[in-house]
């Protein structure tokens, strides 16, 4: 078995349920604009960057928005999301997240974030886990969103580890595809039927056994 040398985490839906905050902010925007979100928005918005998310949200209306209007809508949503993020505390970490991050840190496994959110730093500050990460790759640092592998290859480069020696951990199908395209081992968090490209799929981080991928560094 390959002893992988680094872990690269998605944030929303893996470490914390910030996906619910994104959804709440999009729902508020839709209500203000007088329409409803698409029925499958909850799943489709996972792991998708802001402007791509907006295009999904706007499927709920027949109105045509100009590009400048779309930018304004995305900004309004982000302002609301930033307000919600200020309410985050370590209690909002998902099951197993704190324990896994602590164990990998104890094993001296470098860790990075690969998040579609431009607010990743604010989120991990609120969660009290910023000190666990050696590098943060977010949407502000990349040109192409997931499923493009750019954000994961950037994270590996930031850690100084070859992609083939990295484990990427994701809850969204687009993110798992990005991990595989980056040449990494993919751990899916959630439904294996949705995350069928993952090399390993577990329901939550609490179910992931790090010894299946990593070894303590001496």
Tab-separated table of C-alpha atoms in Angstrom:
chain	number	residue	atom	x	y	z
A	1	UNK	CA	0.000	0.000	0.000
A	2	UNK	CA	1.176	3.512	-0.812
A	3	UNK	CA	1.976	5.514	2.321
A	4	UNK	CA	0.600	8.902	1.363
A	5	UNK	CA	2.416	11.960	2.656
A	6	UNK	CA	-0.177	14.743	2.718
A	7	UNK	CA	-3.904	15.312	3.199
A	8	UNK	CA	-5.896	17.875	1.251
A	9	UNK	CA	-9.387	18.623	2.538
A	10	UNK	CA	-12.418	20.201	1.012
A	11	UNK	CA	-14.112	22.381	3.621
A	12	UNK	CA	-17.854	22.660	3.073
A	13	UNK	CA	-19.603	19.405	3.954
A	14	UNK	CA	-16.384	17.634	4.975
A	15	UNK	CA	-15.013	19.542	7.950
A	16	UNK	CA	-18.051	21.688	8.710
A	17	UNK	CA	-21.595	21.971	7.453
A	18	UNK	CA	-21.116	25.392	5.917
A	19	UNK	CA	-23.062	24.103	2.907
A	20	UNK	CA	-26.209	24.836	4.927
A	21	UNK	CA	-25.073	28.434	5.363
A	22	UNK	CA	-24.479	28.801	1.624
A	23	UNK	CA	-27.915	27.332	0.941
A	24	UNK	CA	-29.560	29.664	3.461
A	25	UNK	CA	-27.888	32.663	1.845
A	26	UNK	CA	-28.974	31.573	-1.641
A	27	UNK	CA	-32.519	30.956	-0.397
A	28	UNK	CA	-32.699	34.450	1.043
A	29	UNK	CA	-31.472	35.915	-2.245
A	30	UNK	CA	-34.067	33.936	-4.210
A	31	UNK	CA	-36.844	35.072	-1.891
A	32	UNK	CA	-35.762	38.698	-2.273
A	33	UNK	CA	-35.826	38.276	-6.055
A	34	UNK	CA	-39.219	36.572	-6.004
A	35	UNK	CA	-38.437	32.992	-7.046
A	36	UNK	CA	-37.620	29.579	-5.568
A	37	UNK	CA	-34.425	27.578	-5.773
A	38	UNK	CA	-34.422	24.515	-8.056
A	39	UNK	CA	-35.600	21.412	-6.201
A	40	UNK	CA	-32.175	19.751	-6.443
A	41	UNK	CA	-30.160	22.862	-5.551
A	42	UNK	CA	-28.998	21.452	-2.209
A	43	UNK	CA	-26.992	18.672	-3.868
A	44	UNK	CA	-25.935	20.530	-7.011
A	45	UNK	CA	-24.487	23.518	-5.141
A	46	UNK	CA	-21.966	21.372	-3.238
A	47	UNK	CA	-18.364	22.083	-4.187
A	48	UNK	CA	-19.333	24.663	-6.825
A	49	UNK	CA	-17.859	28.165	-6.945
A	50	UNK	CA	-19.935	31.305	-6.467
A	51	UNK	CA	-20.734	32.267	-10.040
A	52	UNK	CA	-21.432	28.683	-11.107
A	53	UNK	CA	-23.703	28.381	-8.069
A	54	UNK	CA	-25.531	31.509	-9.145
A	55	UNK	CA	-26.255	29.993	-12.551
A	56	UNK	CA	-27.818	26.983	-10.814
A	57	UNK	CA	-29.868	29.236	-8.540
A	58	UNK	CA	-31.130	31.303	-11.466
A	59	UNK	CA	-32.626	28.204	-13.067
A	60	UNK	CA	-35.488	28.902	-10.669
A	61	UNK	CA	-36.530	32.061	-12.520
A	62	UNK	CA	-37.448	32.954	-16.089
A	63	UNK	CA	-35.968	36.430	-15.715
A	64	UNK	CA	-32.819	37.168	-17.699
A	65	UNK	CA	-30.124	38.974	-15.720
A	66	UNK	CA	-27.340	41.038	-17.253
A	67	UNK	CA	-23.759	40.152	-16.279
A	68	UNK	CA	-23.442	43.220	-14.040
A	69	UNK	CA	-26.687	42.215	-12.307
A	70	UNK	CA	-25.373	38.700	-11.770
A	71	UNK	CA	-22.234	40.055	-10.157
A	72	UNK	CA	-24.368	42.197	-7.857
A	73	UNK	CA	-26.516	39.189	-6.919
A	74	UNK	CA	-23.436	37.109	-6.118
A	75	UNK	CA	-22.083	39.925	-3.969
A	76	UNK	CA	-25.366	40.198	-2.038
A	77	UNK	CA	-25.357	36.467	-1.395
A	78	UNK	CA	-21.752	36.589	-0.204
A	79	UNK	CA	-22.471	39.435	2.206
A	80	UNK	CA	-25.245	37.387	3.768
A	81	UNK	CA	-23.011	34.320	3.935
A	82	UNK	CA	-20.253	36.290	5.649
A	83	UNK	CA	-22.760	37.370	8.288
A	84	UNK	CA	-23.701	33.740	8.896
A	85	UNK	CA	-20.050	32.650	9.085
A	86	UNK	CA	-19.482	34.919	12.094
A	87	UNK	CA	-21.763	32.589	14.052
A	88	UNK	CA	-19.499	29.551	13.555
A	89	UNK	CA	-17.741	28.005	16.553
A	90	UNK	CA	-15.770	24.771	17.124
A	91	UNK	CA	-19.137	23.178	17.952
A	92	UNK	CA	-19.960	23.380	14.229
A	93	UNK	CA	-17.230	20.924	13.235
A	94	UNK	CA	-18.686	17.781	11.686
A	95	UNK	CA	-18.295	14.407	13.486
A	96	UNK	CA	-14.737	13.156	13.472
A	97	UNK	CA	-13.207	16.328	12.026
A	98	UNK	CA	-11.432	17.612	15.133
A	99	UNK	CA	-10.135	14.159	16.020
A	100	UNK	CA	-8.819	13.425	12.522
A	101	UNK	CA	-7.070	16.780	12.208
A	102	UNK	CA	-5.457	16.264	15.607
A	103	UNK	CA	-4.301	12.750	14.738
A	104	UNK	CA	-2.814	13.770	11.389
A	105	UNK	CA	-1.036	16.690	13.061
A	106	UNK	CA	0.348	14.277	15.681
A	107	UNK	CA	1.544	12.008	12.861
A	108	UNK	CA	3.204	15.052	11.220
A	109	UNK	CA	1.123	14.752	8.049
A	110	UNK	CA	1.038	18.118	6.201
A	111	UNK	CA	-2.508	19.349	5.582
A	112	UNK	CA	-4.054	21.816	3.163
A	113	UNK	CA	-7.502	23.087	2.250
A	114	UNK	CA	-8.859	23.021	-1.285
A	115	UNK	CA	-12.074	24.990	-0.950
A	116	UNK	CA	-14.363	26.554	-3.543
A	117	UNK	CA	-15.153	29.245	-0.981
A	118	UNK	CA	-13.340	32.584	-0.951
A	119	UNK	CA	-14.237	32.765	2.733
A	120	UNK	CA	-12.287	29.662	3.757
A	121	UNK	CA	-9.944	31.556	6.091
A	122	UNK	CA	-12.837	33.169	7.968
A	123	UNK	CA	-14.550	29.796	8.286
A	124	UNK	CA	-11.582	27.917	9.753
A	125	UNK	CA	-10.838	30.838	12.065
A	126	UNK	CA	-14.379	30.586	13.429
A	127	UNK	CA	-14.073	26.813	13.751
A	128	UNK	CA	-10.806	27.185	15.668
A	129	UNK	CA	-8.780	24.957	13.322
A	130	UNK	CA	-6.744	27.439	11.277
A	131	UNK	CA	-3.540	26.304	13.015
A	132	UNK	CA	-3.987	22.795	11.609
A	133	UNK	CA	-3.441	23.796	7.980
A	134	UNK	CA	-0.116	24.425	6.298
A	135	UNK	CA	-1.637	25.861	3.119
A	136	UNK	CA	-5.003	27.182	1.929
A	137	UNK	CA	-6.013	26.952	-1.712
A	138	UNK	CA	-9.316	28.725	-2.292
A	139	UNK	CA	-11.360	30.107	-5.176
A	140	UNK	CA	-9.451	33.384	-5.076
A	141	UNK	CA	-6.231	31.567	-6.030
A	142	UNK	CA	-7.432	29.595	-9.036
A	143	UNK	CA	-8.842	30.268	-12.469
A	144	UNK	CA	-10.815	27.073	-12.999
A	145	UNK	CA	-13.396	25.620	-10.558
A	146	UNK	CA	-13.859	21.972	-9.649
A	147	UNK	CA	-14.080	19.473	-11.372
A	148	UNK	CA	-10.935	21.026	-12.857
A	149	UNK	CA	-7.986	19.723	-10.783
A	150	UNK	CA	-6.275	23.116	-10.490
A	151	UNK	CA	-7.183	23.777	-6.847
A	152	UNK	CA	-5.881	20.374	-5.721
A	153	UNK	CA	-2.646	20.606	-7.685
A	154	UNK	CA	-2.160	24.098	-6.215
A	155	UNK	CA	-2.662	22.727	-2.702
A	156	UNK	CA	-0.142	19.930	-3.316
A	157	UNK	CA	2.355	22.449	-4.654
A	158	UNK	CA	1.772	24.648	-1.607
A	159	UNK	CA	2.623	21.690	0.624
A	160	UNK	CA	5.615	20.712	-1.491
A	161	UNK	CA	4.275	17.177	-2.025
A	162	UNK	CA	3.768	15.364	-5.330
A	163	UNK	CA	0.056	14.925	-6.157
A	164	UNK	CA	0.479	11.146	-6.398
A	165	UNK	CA	1.442	11.139	-2.710
A	166	UNK	CA	-1.591	13.174	-1.599
A	167	UNK	CA	-4.986	12.095	-0.344
A	168	UNK	CA	-7.861	14.388	-1.298
A	169	UNK	CA	-11.001	14.314	0.844
A	170	UNK	CA	-14.294	15.546	-0.652
A	171	UNK	CA	-18.070	15.287	-0.269
A	172	UNK	CA	-19.069	16.456	-3.760
A	173	UNK	CA	-18.896	14.523	-7.025
A	174	UNK	CA	-17.224	17.455	-8.782
A	175	UNK	CA	-14.575	17.554	-6.069
A	176	UNK	CA	-13.870	13.831	-6.271
A	177	UNK	CA	-13.474	14.163	-10.037
A	178	UNK	CA	-11.022	17.024	-9.473
A	179	UNK	CA	-8.994	14.899	-7.050
A	180	UNK	CA	-8.755	12.022	-9.510
A	181	UNK	CA	-7.811	14.359	-12.362
A	182	UNK	CA	-5.047	15.730	-10.145
A	183	UNK	CA	-3.655	12.198	-9.829
A	184	UNK	CA	-4.442	11.840	-6.124
A	185	UNK	CA	-6.090	9.188	-3.990
A	186	UNK	CA	-9.721	10.213	-3.441
A	187	UNK	CA	-11.662	9.726	-0.231
A	188	UNK	CA	-15.357	10.495	-0.593
A	189	UNK	CA	-17.459	11.585	2.366
A	190	UNK	CA	-21.095	10.648	1.833
A	191	UNK	CA	-23.082	8.431	-0.517
A	192	UNK	CA	-20.921	6.026	-2.541
A	193	UNK	CA	-23.546	6.049	-5.306
A	194	UNK	CA	-22.992	9.782	-5.774
A	195	UNK	CA	-19.232	9.648	-5.192
A	196	UNK	CA	-18.622	6.641	-7.418
A	197	UNK	CA	-15.223	7.886	-8.628
A	198	UNK	CA	-13.783	7.846	-5.098
A	199	UNK	CA	-11.155	5.235	-4.243
A	200	UNK	CA	-12.672	4.976	-0.762
A	201	UNK	CA	-16.037	6.238	0.444
A	202	UNK	CA	-17.156	6.619	4.089
A	203	UNK	CA	-20.281	8.252	5.563
A	204	UNK	CA	-18.404	10.832	7.687
A	205	UNK	CA	-14.874	11.715	8.730
A	206	UNK	CA	-15.575	9.797	11.936
A	207	UNK	CA	-15.679	6.639	9.816
A	208	UNK	CA	-12.359	7.303	8.079
A	209	UNK	CA	-9.380	5.372	9.416
A	210	UNK	CA	-6.211	7.370	8.688
A	211	UNK	CA	-4.032	4.287	9.037
A	212	UNK	CA	-5.562	3.053	5.775
A	213	UNK	CA	-3.637	5.805	3.959
A	214	UNK	CA	-1.041	7.331	6.254
A	215	UNK	CA	1.822	6.362	8.513
A	216	UNK	CA	3.186	8.351	11.421
A	217	UNK	CA	6.258	10.291	10.313
A	218	UNK	CA	9.232	9.655	12.582
